[in-house]
Coordinates of C-alpha atoms and ligand atoms in Angstrom, one line a residue:
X158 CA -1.0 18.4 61.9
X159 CA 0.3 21.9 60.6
X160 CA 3.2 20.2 58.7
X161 CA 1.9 20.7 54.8
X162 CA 1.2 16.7 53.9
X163 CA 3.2 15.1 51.2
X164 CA 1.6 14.5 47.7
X165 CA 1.2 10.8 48.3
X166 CA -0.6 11.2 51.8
X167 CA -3.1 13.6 50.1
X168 CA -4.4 11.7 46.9
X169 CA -4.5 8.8 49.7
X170 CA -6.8 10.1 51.9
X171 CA -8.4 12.7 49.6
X172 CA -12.1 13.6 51.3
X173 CA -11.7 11.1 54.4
X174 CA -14.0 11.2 57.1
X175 CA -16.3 14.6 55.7
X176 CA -19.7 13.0 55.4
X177 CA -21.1 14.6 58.7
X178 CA -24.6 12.7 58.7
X179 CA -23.3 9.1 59.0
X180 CA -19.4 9.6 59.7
X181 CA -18.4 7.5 56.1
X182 CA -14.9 7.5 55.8
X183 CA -15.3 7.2 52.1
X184 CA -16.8 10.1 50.7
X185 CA -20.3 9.0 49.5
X186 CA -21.4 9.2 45.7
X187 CA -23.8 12.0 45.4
X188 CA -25.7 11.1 41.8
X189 CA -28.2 13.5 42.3
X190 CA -28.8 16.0 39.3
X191 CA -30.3 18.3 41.5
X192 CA -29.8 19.7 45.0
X193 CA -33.4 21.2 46.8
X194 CA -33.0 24.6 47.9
X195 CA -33.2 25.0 51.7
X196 CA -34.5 28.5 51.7
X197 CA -36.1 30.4 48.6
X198 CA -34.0 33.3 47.2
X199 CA -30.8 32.1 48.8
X200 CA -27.7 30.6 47.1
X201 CA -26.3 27.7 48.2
X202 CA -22.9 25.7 47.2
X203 CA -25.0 22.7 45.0
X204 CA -28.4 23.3 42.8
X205 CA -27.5 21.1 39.6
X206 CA -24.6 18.9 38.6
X207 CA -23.9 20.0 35.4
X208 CA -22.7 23.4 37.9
X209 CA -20.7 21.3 40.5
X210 CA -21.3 18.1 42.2
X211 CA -20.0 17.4 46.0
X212 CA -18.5 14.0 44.6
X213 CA -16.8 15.3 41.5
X214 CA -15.8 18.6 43.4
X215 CA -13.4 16.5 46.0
X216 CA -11.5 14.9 42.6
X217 CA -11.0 18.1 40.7
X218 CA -10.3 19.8 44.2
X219 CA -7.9 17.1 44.9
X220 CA -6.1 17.3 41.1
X221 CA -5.2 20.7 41.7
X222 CA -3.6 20.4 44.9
X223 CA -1.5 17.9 43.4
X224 CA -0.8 19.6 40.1
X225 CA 0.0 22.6 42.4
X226 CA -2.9 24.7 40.5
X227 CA -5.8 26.7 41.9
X228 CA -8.3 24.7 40.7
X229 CA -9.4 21.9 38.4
X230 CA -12.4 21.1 36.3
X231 CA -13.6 17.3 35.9
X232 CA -14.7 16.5 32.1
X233 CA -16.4 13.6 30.4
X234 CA -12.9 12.8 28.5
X235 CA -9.4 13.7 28.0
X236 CA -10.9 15.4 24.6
X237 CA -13.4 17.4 26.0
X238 CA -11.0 18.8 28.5
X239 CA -8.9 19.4 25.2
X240 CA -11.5 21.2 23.4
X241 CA -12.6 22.9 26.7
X242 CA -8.8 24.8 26.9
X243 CA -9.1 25.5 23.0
X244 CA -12.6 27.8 23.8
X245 CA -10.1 30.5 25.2
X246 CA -9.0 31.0 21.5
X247 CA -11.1 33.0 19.1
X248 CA -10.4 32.7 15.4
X249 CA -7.6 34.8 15.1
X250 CA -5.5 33.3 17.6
X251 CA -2.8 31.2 17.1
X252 CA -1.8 27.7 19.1
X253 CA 1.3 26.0 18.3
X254 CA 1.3 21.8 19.3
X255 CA 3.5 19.4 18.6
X256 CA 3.7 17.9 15.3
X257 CA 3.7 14.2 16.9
X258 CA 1.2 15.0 19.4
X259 CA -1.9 12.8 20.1
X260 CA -3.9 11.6 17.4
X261 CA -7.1 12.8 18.8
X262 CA -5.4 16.4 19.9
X263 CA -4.0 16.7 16.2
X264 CA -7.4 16.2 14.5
X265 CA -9.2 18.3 16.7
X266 CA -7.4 21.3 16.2
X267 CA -7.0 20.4 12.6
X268 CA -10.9 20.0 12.3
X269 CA -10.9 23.9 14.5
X270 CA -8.3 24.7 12.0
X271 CA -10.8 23.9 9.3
X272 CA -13.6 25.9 10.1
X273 CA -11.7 29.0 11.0
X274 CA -12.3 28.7 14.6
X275 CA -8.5 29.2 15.4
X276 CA -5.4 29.0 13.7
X277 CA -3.2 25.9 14.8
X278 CA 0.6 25.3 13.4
X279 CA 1.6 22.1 13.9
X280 CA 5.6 22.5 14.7
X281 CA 8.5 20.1 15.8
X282 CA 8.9 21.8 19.3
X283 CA 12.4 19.6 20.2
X284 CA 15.3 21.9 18.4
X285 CA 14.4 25.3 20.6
X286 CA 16.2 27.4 18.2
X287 CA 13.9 26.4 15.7
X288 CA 10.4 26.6 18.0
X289 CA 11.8 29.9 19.1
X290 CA 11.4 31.0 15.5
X291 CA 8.3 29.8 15.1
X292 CA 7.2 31.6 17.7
X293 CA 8.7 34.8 16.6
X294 CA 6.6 33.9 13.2
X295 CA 3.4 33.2 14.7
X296 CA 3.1 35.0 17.9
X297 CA 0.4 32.4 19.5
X298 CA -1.8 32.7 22.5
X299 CA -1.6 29.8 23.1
X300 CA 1.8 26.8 23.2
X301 CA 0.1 23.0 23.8
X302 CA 3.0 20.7 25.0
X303 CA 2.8 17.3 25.2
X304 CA 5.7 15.7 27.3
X305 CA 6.4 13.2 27.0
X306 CA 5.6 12.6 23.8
X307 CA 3.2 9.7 22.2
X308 CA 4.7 7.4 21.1
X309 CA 8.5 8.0 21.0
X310 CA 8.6 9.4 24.7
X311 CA 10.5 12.7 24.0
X312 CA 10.6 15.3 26.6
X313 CA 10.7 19.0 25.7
X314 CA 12.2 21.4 28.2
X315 CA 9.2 22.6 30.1
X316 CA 11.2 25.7 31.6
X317 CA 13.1 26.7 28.3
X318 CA 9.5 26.6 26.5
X319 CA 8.2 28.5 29.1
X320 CA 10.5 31.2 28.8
X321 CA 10.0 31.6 25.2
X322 CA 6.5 31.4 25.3
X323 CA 6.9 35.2 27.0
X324 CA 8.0 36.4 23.5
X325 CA 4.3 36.6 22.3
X326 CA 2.9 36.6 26.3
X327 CA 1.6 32.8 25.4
X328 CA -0.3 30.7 27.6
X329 CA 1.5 27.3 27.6
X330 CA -0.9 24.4 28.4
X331 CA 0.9 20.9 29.1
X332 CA -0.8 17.4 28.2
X333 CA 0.4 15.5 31.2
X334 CA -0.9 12.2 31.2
X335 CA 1.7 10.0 30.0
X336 CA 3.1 10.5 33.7
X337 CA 0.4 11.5 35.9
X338 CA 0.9 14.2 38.5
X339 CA 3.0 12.0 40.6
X340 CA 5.8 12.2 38.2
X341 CA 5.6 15.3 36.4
X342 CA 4.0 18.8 37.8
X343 CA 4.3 21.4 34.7
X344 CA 2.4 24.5 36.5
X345 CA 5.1 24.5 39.1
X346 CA 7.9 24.4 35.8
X347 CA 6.0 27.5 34.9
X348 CA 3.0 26.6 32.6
X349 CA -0.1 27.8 33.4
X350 CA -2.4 25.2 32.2
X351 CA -2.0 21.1 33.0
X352 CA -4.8 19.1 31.0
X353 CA -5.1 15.2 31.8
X354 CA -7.0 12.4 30.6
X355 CA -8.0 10.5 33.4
X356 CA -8.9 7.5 31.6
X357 CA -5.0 6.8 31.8
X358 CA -2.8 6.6 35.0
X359 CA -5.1 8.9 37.5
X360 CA -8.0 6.3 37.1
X361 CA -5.8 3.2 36.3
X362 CA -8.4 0.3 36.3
X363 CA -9.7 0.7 32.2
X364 CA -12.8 1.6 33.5
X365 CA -13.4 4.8 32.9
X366 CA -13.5 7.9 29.8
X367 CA -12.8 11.4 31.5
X368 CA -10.7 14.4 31.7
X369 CA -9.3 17.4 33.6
X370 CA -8.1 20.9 33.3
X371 CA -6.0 22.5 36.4
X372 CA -5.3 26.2 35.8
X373 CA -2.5 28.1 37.6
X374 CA -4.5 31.0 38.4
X375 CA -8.0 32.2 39.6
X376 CA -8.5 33.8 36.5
X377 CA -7.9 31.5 34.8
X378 CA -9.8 28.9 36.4
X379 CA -13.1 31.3 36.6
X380 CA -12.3 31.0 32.4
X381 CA -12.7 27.4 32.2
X382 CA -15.3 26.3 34.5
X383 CA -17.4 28.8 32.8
X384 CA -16.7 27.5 29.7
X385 CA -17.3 23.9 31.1
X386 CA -20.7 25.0 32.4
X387 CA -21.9 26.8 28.9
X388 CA -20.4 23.8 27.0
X389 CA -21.6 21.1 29.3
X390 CA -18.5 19.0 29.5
X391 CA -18.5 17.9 32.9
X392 CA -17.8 14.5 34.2
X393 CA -19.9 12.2 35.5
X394 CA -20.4 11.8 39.6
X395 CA -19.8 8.0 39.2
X396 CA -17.2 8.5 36.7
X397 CA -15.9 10.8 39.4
X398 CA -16.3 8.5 42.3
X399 CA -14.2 5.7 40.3
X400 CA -11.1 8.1 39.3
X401 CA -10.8 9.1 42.9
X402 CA -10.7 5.4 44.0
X403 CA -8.0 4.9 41.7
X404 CA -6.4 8.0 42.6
X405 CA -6.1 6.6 45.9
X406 CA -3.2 4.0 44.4
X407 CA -1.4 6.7 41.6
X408 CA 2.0 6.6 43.3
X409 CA 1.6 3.0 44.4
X410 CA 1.0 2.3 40.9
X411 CA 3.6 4.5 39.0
X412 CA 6.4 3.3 40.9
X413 CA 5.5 -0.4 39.7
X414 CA 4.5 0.6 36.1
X415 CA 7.7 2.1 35.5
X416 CA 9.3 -0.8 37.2
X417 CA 8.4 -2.9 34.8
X418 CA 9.0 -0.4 31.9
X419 CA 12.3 0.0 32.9
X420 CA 12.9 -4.1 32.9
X421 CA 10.8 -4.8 29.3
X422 CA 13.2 -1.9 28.2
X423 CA 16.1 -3.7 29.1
X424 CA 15.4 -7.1 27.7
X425 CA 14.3 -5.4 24.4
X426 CA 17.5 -3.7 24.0
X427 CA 19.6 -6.8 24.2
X428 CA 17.1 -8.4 21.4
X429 CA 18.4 -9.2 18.0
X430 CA 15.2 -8.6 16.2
X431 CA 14.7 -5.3 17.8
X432 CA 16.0 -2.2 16.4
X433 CA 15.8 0.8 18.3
X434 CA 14.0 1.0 22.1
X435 CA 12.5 4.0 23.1
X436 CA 12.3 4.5 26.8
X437 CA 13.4 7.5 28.7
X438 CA 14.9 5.8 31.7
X439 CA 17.4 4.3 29.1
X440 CA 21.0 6.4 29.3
X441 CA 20.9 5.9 24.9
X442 CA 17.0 7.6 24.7
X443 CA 17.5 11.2 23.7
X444 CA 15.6 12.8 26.4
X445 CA 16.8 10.9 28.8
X446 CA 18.5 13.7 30.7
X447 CA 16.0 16.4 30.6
X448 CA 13.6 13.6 31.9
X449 CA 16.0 13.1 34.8
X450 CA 15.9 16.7 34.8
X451 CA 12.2 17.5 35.3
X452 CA 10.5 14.6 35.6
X453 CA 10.4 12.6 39.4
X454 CA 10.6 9.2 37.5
X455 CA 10.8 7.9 33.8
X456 CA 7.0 6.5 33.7
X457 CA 5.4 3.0 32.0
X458 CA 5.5 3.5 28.8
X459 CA 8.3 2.5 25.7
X460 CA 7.9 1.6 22.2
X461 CA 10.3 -0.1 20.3
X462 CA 11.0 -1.1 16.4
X463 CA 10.8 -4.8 15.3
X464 CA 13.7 -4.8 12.3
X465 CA 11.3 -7.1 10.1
X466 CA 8.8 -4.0 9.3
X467 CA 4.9 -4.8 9.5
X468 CA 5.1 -8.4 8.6
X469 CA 7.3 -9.2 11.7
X470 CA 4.8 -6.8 13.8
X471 CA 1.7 -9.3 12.7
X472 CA 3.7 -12.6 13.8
X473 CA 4.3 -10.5 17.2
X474 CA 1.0 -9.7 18.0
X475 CA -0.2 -13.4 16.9
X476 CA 2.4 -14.6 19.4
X477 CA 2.5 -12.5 22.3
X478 CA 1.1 -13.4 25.7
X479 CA -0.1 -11.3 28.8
X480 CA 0.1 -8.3 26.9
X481 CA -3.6 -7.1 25.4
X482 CA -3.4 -5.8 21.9
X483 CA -5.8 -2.4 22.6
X484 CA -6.0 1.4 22.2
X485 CA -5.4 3.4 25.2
X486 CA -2.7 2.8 28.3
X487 CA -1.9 3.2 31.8
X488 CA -4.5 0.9 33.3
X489 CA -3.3 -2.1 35.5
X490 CA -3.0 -4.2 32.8
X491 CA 0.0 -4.9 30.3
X492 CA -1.4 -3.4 26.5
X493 CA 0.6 -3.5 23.2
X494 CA -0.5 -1.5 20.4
X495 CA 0.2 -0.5 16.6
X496 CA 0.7 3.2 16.0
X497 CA 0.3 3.2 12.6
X498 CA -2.6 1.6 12.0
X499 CA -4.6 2.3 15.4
X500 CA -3.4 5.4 18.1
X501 CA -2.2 7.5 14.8
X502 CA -4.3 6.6 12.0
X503 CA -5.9 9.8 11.6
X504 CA -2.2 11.1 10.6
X505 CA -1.7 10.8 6.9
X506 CA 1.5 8.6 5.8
X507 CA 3.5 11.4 5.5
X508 CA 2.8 13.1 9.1
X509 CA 4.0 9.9 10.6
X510 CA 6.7 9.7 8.8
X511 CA 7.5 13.1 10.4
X512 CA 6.3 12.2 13.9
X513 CA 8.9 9.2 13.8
X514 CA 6.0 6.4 13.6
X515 CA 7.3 3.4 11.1
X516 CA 5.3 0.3 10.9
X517 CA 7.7 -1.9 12.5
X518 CA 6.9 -0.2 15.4
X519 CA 4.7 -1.2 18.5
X520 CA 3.8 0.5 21.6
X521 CA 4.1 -1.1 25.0
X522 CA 1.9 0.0 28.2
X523 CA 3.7 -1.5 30.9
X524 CA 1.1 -3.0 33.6
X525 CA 1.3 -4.4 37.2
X526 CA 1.8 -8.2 36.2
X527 CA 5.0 -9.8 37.8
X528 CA 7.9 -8.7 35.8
X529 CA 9.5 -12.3 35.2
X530 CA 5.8 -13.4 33.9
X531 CA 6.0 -10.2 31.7
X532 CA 9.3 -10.6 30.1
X533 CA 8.8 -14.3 29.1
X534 CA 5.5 -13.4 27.4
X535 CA 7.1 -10.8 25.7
X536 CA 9.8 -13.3 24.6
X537 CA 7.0 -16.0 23.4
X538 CA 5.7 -13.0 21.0
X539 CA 9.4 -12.1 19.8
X540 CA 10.3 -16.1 18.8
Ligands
PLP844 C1 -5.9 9.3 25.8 C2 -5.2 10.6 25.6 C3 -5.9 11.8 25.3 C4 -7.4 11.8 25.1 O1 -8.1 11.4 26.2 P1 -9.5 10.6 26.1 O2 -9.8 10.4 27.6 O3 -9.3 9.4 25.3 O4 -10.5 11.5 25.5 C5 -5.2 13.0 25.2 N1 -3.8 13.0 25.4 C6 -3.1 11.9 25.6 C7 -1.7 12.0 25.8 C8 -3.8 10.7 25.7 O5 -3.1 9.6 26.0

């Protein structure tokens, strides 16, 4: 075929049919730390897997054609790949992030912050005239975007940040795993660096920890794997092996997550002991427009307020059925969790109080359950 195949036929049938010694159709796992050299003094694709591995080469490989980048790199989490992109900042650059980004993002470049190893500014990156300031103030290398964001699911305008970040020549990196690259692409919006973790939607079964990193350019790209191979971060071949199998099913799955975030949404909003719902395919969220905008579909996830504060929140969770009370999201499986106390406890009471996060309010990760079955377990914990 010389047609250029759509995203959904490629994560399908990523690495089909290329084992030439047995004619697998699946790629075969290749756990082998080492590779034997066929002929001394001569350099070869594979010596040691920490360097590259054939198995966890066709995933990063296949990220970055989907992300529209030059090339990936596979890590052993979404934080590593996180600390991986904040090794191209010495200790007199600047990053700005979002001031209600994830919890694990926000202390790791507070703990960085700390020991002088780079200065982050934690900013509110939704009024542009106000970010545009900031940037005018701090001149950073570096702009981290998360979008949307965690957990109040507000979009910033990829393009418009993109546009200021030229005002210091910033690199903008975007956290994109609330929507996976089926949903959202942010290199081809302009940003130069797309970080996921993989432990969310791209692997999808809750059985996995790891990360990735797709740079925009070569240069770029040479950066970070040679970071990743000083640092050691890379992923795992099994690890590997799973995320592409789930990878398989990404648009499959997305389309009925955010299904079924778009009906718990709906039945939430005409609740009386809910307050506020926060999902972007609802016309009353705020981003719902810019989502529409430059996102190919509003995603699984919402959070919403319970109007009785945190004692309403504990007879919820006692009551609620089908829906798993854990850390962590985007896995076949329906999760509710507590902000306050679990994703965002390492904020203090007053960052969260910035960020938006009460403790009334609870986070749902839309599964693949039937919807109907959904809803009325929902309804059991809301009685
Ligand atoms: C989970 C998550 C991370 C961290 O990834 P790990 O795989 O848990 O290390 C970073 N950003 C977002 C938005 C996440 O949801």
């Amino acid at each position: 075929m010389t047609k250029k195949l759509n995203k959904d036929t490629i994560a399908t049938r990523t690495g089909l049919e290329t084992d030439s010694q047995h004619g697998a159709v699946v790629p075969p796992l290749y756990l082998s730390s080492n590779f034997a050299f066929k002929q001394f003094e001569k350099e070869q694709k594979y010596d040691y897997t920490r360097c590259g591995n054939p198995t966890r080469d066709i995933l990063a490989e296949t990220l970055a054609e989907l992300e529209e980048g030059f090339g990936g790199t596979i890590t052993s989490s979404g934080l590593s790949a996180i600390n991986l992109v904040a090794n191209l900042l010495g200790a007199n650059d600047h990053v700005i992030l979002p001031h209600d980004c994830y919890g694990g993002t926000f202390r790791l470049f507070s703990m960085l912050h700390e020991k002088k190893a780079l200065r982050a500014h934690f900013v509110n990156q939704n009024v542009l005239s106000d970010f545009e300031k900031s940037i005018k103030k701090i001149k950073p290398k570096l702009i981290w975007i998360e979008t949307p964001s965690n957990p109040l699911l507000q979009s910033v305008d990829i393009k418009a940040i993109v546009k200021l970040a030229k005002i210091s020549k910033a690199l903008v990196a975007a956290d994109n795993t609330f929507l996976s690259p089926a949903l959202q692409n942010p290199l081809a919006l302009g940003a130069d660096i797309v970080m996921h973790s993989t432990t969310k939607y791209i692997n999808g079964h809750s059985d996995v920890v790891g990360g990735a990193v797709i740079a925009k350019t070569r240069k770029l790209h040479d950066q970070i794997q040679e970071w990743a191979n000083a640092t050691g971060v890379a992923g795992a071949p099994f690890d590997s092996y799973l995320t592409l199998r789930g990878l398989r099913t990404l648009n499959l799955r997305m389309n009925t997550h955010e299904r079924n975030a778009m009906g718990l949404a709906e039945v939430l909003s005409n609740n009386k002991k809910v307050g506020a719902v926060y999902y972007p395919g609802l016309e009353s969220h705020p981003s719902h427009l810019i989502a529409k905008k430059q996102q190919k579909g509003f995603g699984g996830m919402l959070s919403f307020e319970l109007k009785g504060g945190l004692p309403a929140v504990r007879k919820f969770f006692k009551n609620v059925e089908l829906f798993s009370l854990a850390e962590s999201l985007g896995g076949f499986e329906s999760l509710v969790c507590h902000p306050y106390t679990m994703t965002h406890a390492p904020l203090t009471a007053k960052e969260k109080k910035t960020a938006g996060i009460s403790e009334g309010l609870i986070r749902i990760s839309a599964g693949l359950e039937d919807l109907d079955d959904l809803i009325d377990g929902l309804r059991t914990g809301l009685k």
